[in-house]
Coordinates of C-alpha atoms in Angstrom, one line a residue:
M1 CA -11.3 21.2 24.4
D2 CA -7.6 21.0 25.0
N3 CA -7.0 19.0 21.9
T4 CA -9.1 21.4 19.8
E5 CA -7.1 24.4 21.1
Q6 CA -3.8 22.6 20.4
I7 CA -4.9 22.0 16.8
I8 CA -6.2 25.5 16.2
T9 CA -2.9 27.0 17.4
G10 CA -0.8 24.6 15.3
D11 CA 2.1 25.6 13.1
P12 CA 1.3 27.0 9.6
N13 CA 3.4 24.2 8.1
D14 CA 1.5 21.4 9.9
I15 CA -0.3 18.9 7.6
A16 CA -3.6 17.4 8.8
I17 CA -4.5 13.8 8.3
I18 CA -8.2 14.0 7.6
G19 CA -8.9 10.5 6.2
L20 CA -7.4 7.1 6.1
S21 CA -8.0 3.7 4.7
G22 CA -6.2 0.4 4.5
R23 CA -6.3 -3.4 4.2
F24 CA -3.8 -5.5 6.1
P25 CA -3.2 -9.1 6.9
G26 CA -6.0 -10.1 9.4
A27 CA -7.6 -6.7 9.1
R28 CA -10.2 -5.6 6.5
H29 CA -10.0 -1.9 7.5
I30 CA -8.2 0.5 9.8
D31 CA -10.3 -0.2 12.9
E32 CA -9.6 -3.9 12.8
F33 CA -5.9 -3.2 12.3
W34 CA -5.9 -1.0 15.4
H35 CA -7.6 -3.7 17.3
N36 CA -5.0 -6.2 16.3
L37 CA -2.2 -3.9 17.3
C38 CA -3.7 -3.1 20.7
N39 CA -4.3 -6.8 21.5
G40 CA -1.0 -8.1 20.2
I41 CA -2.5 -10.3 17.5
E42 CA -0.1 -11.9 15.1
S43 CA -1.6 -11.8 11.5
I44 CA 0.9 -14.0 9.7
S45 CA -0.7 -17.0 8.0
F46 CA 0.8 -20.5 8.2
F47 CA -0.1 -22.8 5.3
T48 CA -0.7 -26.6 5.1
N49 CA 1.1 -28.7 2.6
Q50 CA -2.1 -29.1 0.6
E51 CA -2.6 -25.3 0.5
L52 CA 0.9 -24.9 -0.9
K53 CA 0.3 -27.7 -3.5
D54 CA -2.9 -26.0 -4.6
E55 CA -0.8 -22.9 -5.3
G56 CA 1.6 -24.9 -7.5
I57 CA 4.5 -25.2 -5.0
D58 CA 6.4 -28.5 -5.8
S59 CA 6.9 -31.2 -3.3
D60 CA 10.7 -30.8 -3.2
A61 CA 10.2 -27.2 -1.9
I62 CA 7.5 -28.2 0.6
N63 CA 9.6 -30.9 2.1
D64 CA 12.7 -28.8 2.3
S65 CA 13.6 -28.0 5.9
S66 CA 14.6 -24.4 4.9
Y67 CA 11.2 -23.7 3.3
V68 CA 9.1 -21.6 5.7
K69 CA 5.4 -22.1 5.1
A70 CA 4.2 -18.6 6.2
K71 CA 3.3 -15.2 4.8
P72 CA 1.0 -12.3 5.8
I73 CA -1.8 -12.2 3.2
I74 CA -4.9 -10.1 2.5
E75 CA -8.3 -11.8 2.5
G76 CA -10.4 -11.0 -0.5
A77 CA -7.6 -9.6 -2.6
E78 CA -9.2 -11.2 -5.7
M79 CA -12.5 -9.3 -5.2
F80 CA -13.2 -6.1 -7.1
D81 CA -16.3 -3.9 -7.7
A82 CA -15.4 -3.3 -11.4
Q83 CA -18.8 -1.8 -12.3
F84 CA -18.6 0.9 -9.6
F85 CA -15.4 2.2 -11.3
G86 CA -16.6 1.8 -14.8
F87 CA -14.5 -1.2 -15.9
T88 CA -15.7 -3.8 -18.3
P89 CA -15.3 -7.5 -17.2
I90 CA -12.3 -8.0 -19.5
E91 CA -10.6 -4.9 -18.2
A92 CA -11.1 -6.1 -14.7
K93 CA -9.7 -9.5 -15.6
V94 CA -6.3 -8.1 -16.6
M95 CA -6.2 -5.5 -13.9
A96 CA -3.6 -6.3 -11.3
P97 CA -4.8 -6.7 -7.6
H98 CA -2.7 -3.8 -6.4
H99 CA -4.4 -1.5 -8.9
R100 CA -7.8 -2.7 -7.8
L101 CA -7.1 -2.3 -4.1
F102 CA -5.5 1.1 -4.6
L103 CA -8.7 2.3 -6.4
E104 CA -11.0 1.0 -3.7
C105 CA -9.0 2.2 -0.8
S106 CA -8.4 5.6 -2.3
W107 CA -12.2 6.0 -2.7
E108 CA -12.7 4.8 0.9
A109 CA -10.1 7.2 2.3
L110 CA -11.8 10.2 0.5
E111 CA -15.2 9.0 1.6
Q112 CA -14.0 8.6 5.2
A113 CA -12.7 12.2 5.0
G114 CA -16.1 13.3 4.0
Y115 CA -15.4 14.0 0.3
T116 CA -16.1 12.6 -3.1
P117 CA -14.2 13.8 -6.2
E118 CA -17.4 15.2 -7.8
A119 CA -18.3 17.3 -4.7
Y120 CA -14.9 18.8 -4.1
D121 CA -13.9 22.0 -6.0
G122 CA -10.2 21.9 -5.2
S123 CA -7.4 19.9 -6.8
I124 CA -6.5 16.5 -5.3
G125 CA -2.9 15.1 -5.8
V126 CA -1.8 11.5 -5.6
Y127 CA 1.6 10.2 -4.4
A128 CA 2.0 6.5 -4.0
G129 CA 4.0 3.4 -5.0
T130 CA 3.7 -0.3 -5.3
S131 CA 5.9 -3.4 -5.2
M132 CA 6.9 -5.7 -8.0
N133 CA 3.9 -6.9 -10.1
T134 CA 3.9 -10.7 -9.7
Y135 CA 0.4 -10.9 -11.1
L136 CA 1.8 -9.8 -14.4
L137 CA 4.6 -12.3 -14.3
N138 CA 2.7 -15.3 -13.0
N139 CA -0.9 -14.8 -14.4
L140 CA -0.9 -12.6 -17.4
Y141 CA 2.4 -13.1 -19.4
P142 CA 1.8 -16.8 -19.8
N143 CA -1.8 -16.1 -21.1
R144 CA -1.1 -14.9 -24.6
E145 CA -4.7 -15.3 -25.7
L146 CA -5.9 -12.9 -23.1
L147 CA -3.2 -10.3 -24.1
K148 CA -4.4 -10.6 -27.7
E149 CA -8.1 -10.2 -26.6
V150 CA -7.6 -7.1 -24.5
G151 CA -4.9 -5.3 -26.5
S152 CA -1.4 -4.3 -25.5
S153 CA -2.4 -0.7 -24.5
Q154 CA -5.1 -1.7 -22.1
F155 CA -3.0 -4.6 -20.9
I156 CA -0.1 -2.3 -19.8
Q157 CA -2.4 0.3 -18.2
G158 CA -4.0 -2.3 -16.1
V159 CA -0.9 -3.9 -14.7
D160 CA 2.2 -1.6 -15.0
K161 CA 3.2 0.0 -11.7
D162 CA 3.9 3.3 -13.5
F163 CA 0.1 3.7 -14.1
L164 CA -0.8 3.3 -10.5
T165 CA -1.4 7.0 -9.6
T166 CA -2.4 8.3 -13.0
G167 CA -4.9 5.5 -13.4
L168 CA -6.5 6.6 -10.2
S169 CA -6.5 10.3 -11.2
Y170 CA -8.1 9.4 -14.5
K171 CA -10.9 7.2 -13.0
L172 CA -11.7 9.7 -10.2
N173 CA -11.1 12.9 -12.2
L174 CA -8.4 14.1 -9.8
T175 CA -6.5 17.1 -11.2
G176 CA -3.6 17.6 -8.8
P177 CA -0.1 16.1 -9.4
S178 CA -0.1 12.4 -9.9
V179 CA 3.3 10.8 -9.1
D180 CA 4.5 7.2 -8.8
I181 CA 7.1 6.7 -6.1
Q182 CA 9.6 3.8 -5.8
T183 CA 12.2 3.8 -3.0
F184 CA 11.8 0.1 -1.9
C185 CA 10.9 -0.2 1.8
S186 CA 10.5 3.5 2.3
T187 CA 8.1 4.1 -0.6
S188 CA 5.0 5.0 1.4
L189 CA 6.9 7.3 3.7
V190 CA 8.6 9.1 0.8
A191 CA 5.2 9.3 -0.9
I192 CA 3.6 11.0 2.1
H193 CA 6.6 13.4 2.4
M194 CA 6.2 14.4 -1.2
A195 CA 2.5 14.8 -0.8
C196 CA 3.1 17.1 2.2
Q197 CA 5.6 19.2 0.2
S198 CA 3.1 19.4 -2.7
L199 CA 0.5 20.8 -0.3
L200 CA 2.9 23.3 1.3
N201 CA 3.9 24.5 -2.2
F202 CA 0.2 24.9 -3.1
E203 CA 0.5 22.5 -6.0
C204 CA -2.8 20.9 -4.8
D205 CA -5.5 21.5 -2.1
M206 CA -5.7 17.9 -0.9
A207 CA -3.5 14.9 -1.4
L208 CA -3.6 11.1 -1.2
G209 CA -0.4 9.4 0.0
G210 CA 0.5 5.8 0.6
G211 CA 1.5 2.5 -0.9
V212 CA 0.4 -1.0 -1.8
S213 CA 1.9 -4.4 -2.1
V214 CA -0.1 -7.4 -3.4
K215 CA 2.2 -10.3 -4.5
V216 CA 0.4 -13.3 -5.9
P217 CA 0.0 -16.2 -5.5
Q218 CA -0.5 -15.3 -1.9
K219 CA -0.4 -18.6 -0.1
V220 CA 3.3 -19.4 -0.7
G221 CA 6.2 -19.6 1.6
Y222 CA 9.9 -18.7 1.2
F223 CA 13.4 -20.2 1.6
F224 CA 15.3 -19.2 4.7
Q225 CA 18.9 -18.3 4.2
K226 CA 21.3 -18.0 7.1
G227 CA 22.7 -14.5 7.3
G228 CA 19.7 -13.0 5.4
I229 CA 16.9 -10.8 6.6
L230 CA 14.1 -13.3 6.5
S231 CA 12.8 -15.0 9.6
P232 CA 13.7 -18.7 10.1
D233 CA 10.3 -19.6 11.6
G234 CA 7.8 -17.3 10.0
H235 CA 7.5 -15.0 13.0
T236 CA 8.5 -11.3 13.1
R237 CA 9.5 -10.1 16.6
T238 CA 10.0 -6.4 16.1
F239 CA 12.0 -4.6 18.9
D240 CA 12.4 -7.9 20.7
A241 CA 15.6 -9.6 21.8
R242 CA 14.3 -12.8 20.2
G243 CA 13.9 -11.2 16.8
Q244 CA 15.6 -13.2 14.0
G245 CA 14.3 -11.6 10.9
T246 CA 11.3 -10.3 9.0
V247 CA 8.6 -11.7 6.8
F248 CA 7.4 -9.9 3.6
G249 CA 3.6 -9.8 3.1
N250 CA 0.8 -7.9 1.5
G251 CA -1.0 -4.7 2.5
I252 CA -2.2 -1.2 1.5
G253 CA -2.4 2.0 3.4
I254 CA -3.6 5.5 2.3
V255 CA -4.0 8.8 4.1
V256 CA -5.8 11.9 3.0
L257 CA -3.8 15.1 3.7
K258 CA -4.7 18.8 3.9
R259 CA -2.9 22.0 5.0
L260 CA -3.9 22.4 8.7
E261 CA -5.5 25.9 8.2
D262 CA -7.7 24.6 5.3
A263 CA -8.7 21.5 7.4
I264 CA -9.8 23.8 10.3
N265 CA -11.6 26.2 8.0
D266 CA -13.4 23.2 6.2
R267 CA -14.3 21.7 9.6
D268 CA -12.7 18.4 8.7
T269 CA -12.1 15.6 11.2
I270 CA -8.4 15.8 12.1
H271 CA -7.0 12.4 13.1
A272 CA -3.4 13.5 13.5
L273 CA -0.9 16.2 12.4
I274 CA 2.3 15.7 10.5
K275 CA 4.7 18.2 12.1
G276 CA 7.6 17.6 9.6
S277 CA 9.4 15.1 7.4
A278 CA 12.6 14.7 5.5
I279 CA 14.3 12.3 3.1
N280 CA 17.9 11.3 2.4
N281 CA 20.0 8.2 1.7
D282 CA 22.4 6.1 3.8
G283 CA 24.9 5.9 1.0
S284 CA 27.4 3.1 1.4
L285 CA 28.4 3.5 5.1
R286 CA 26.4 0.5 6.4
A287 CA 26.8 -3.2 6.9
S288 CA 25.1 -4.2 3.7
Y289 CA 22.7 -2.8 1.1
T290 CA 19.7 -4.0 3.0
A291 CA 20.9 -2.8 6.4
P292 CA 20.1 0.7 7.7
G293 CA 23.0 3.1 8.2
V294 CA 23.2 4.6 11.7
E295 CA 24.6 8.0 10.5
G296 CA 22.2 8.3 7.7
Q297 CA 19.2 7.5 9.9
S298 CA 20.4 10.0 12.5
R299 CA 20.7 12.7 9.9

């Protein structure tokens, strides 16, 4: 009862999170991800030499002492229910994994919120971004016959990061703003901030916000460089005195957002509230380009 009362008397500018979906290393959905967090489960995969060879990594790299054989990966990233979304087999073949997962998880997030695009009368906006498309570089560009078979237009739509949100809006018939965001590490946070602003400006009635990164091949390591930001042993120890660096991996997270008043009136399940957000840039007053700026973060 106390929680209900607190939500009902919330600020008019509060944004309600009414649905969420994601796929992460070691977690096929949000509940598994929460379980892993609560139990301190590390979800970074460490690869055998044979696994690396199967992915095309040469022996010189594998035997190099600075080559770290670890990465957080998503299980089943190659799977896709193409028929459900109305894609032909050839369209699905050229479609990049991050596009596929973004489609599936966006549908899951809306469904978890209790909605389908066909049954919702309001407009739904989409704000999201993705990382570099290694599927295009490593799998598609070398395959000229496939490019010729599918055609350049369909080829670009299925892989280019700039078609991420508009492709979703087209497939699910979403009529709110559809905006691709790219601010490197902060992409998902900025996407959610802009989705909130769009709701507060009444540009849409519901919004999807989030981000996706699926770099392939997945089972590959990386070279450690002293003084860089990557971990020397493949482990990430966040907020720990033993922390030595990070490890870049794959994942996707999406939230469904609504103005709080609308969420209450529509009797939506409210998982959490966004009380406020802001964006800026650190400028040049920091140790390096990849380091956070203390003053910028404080502002």
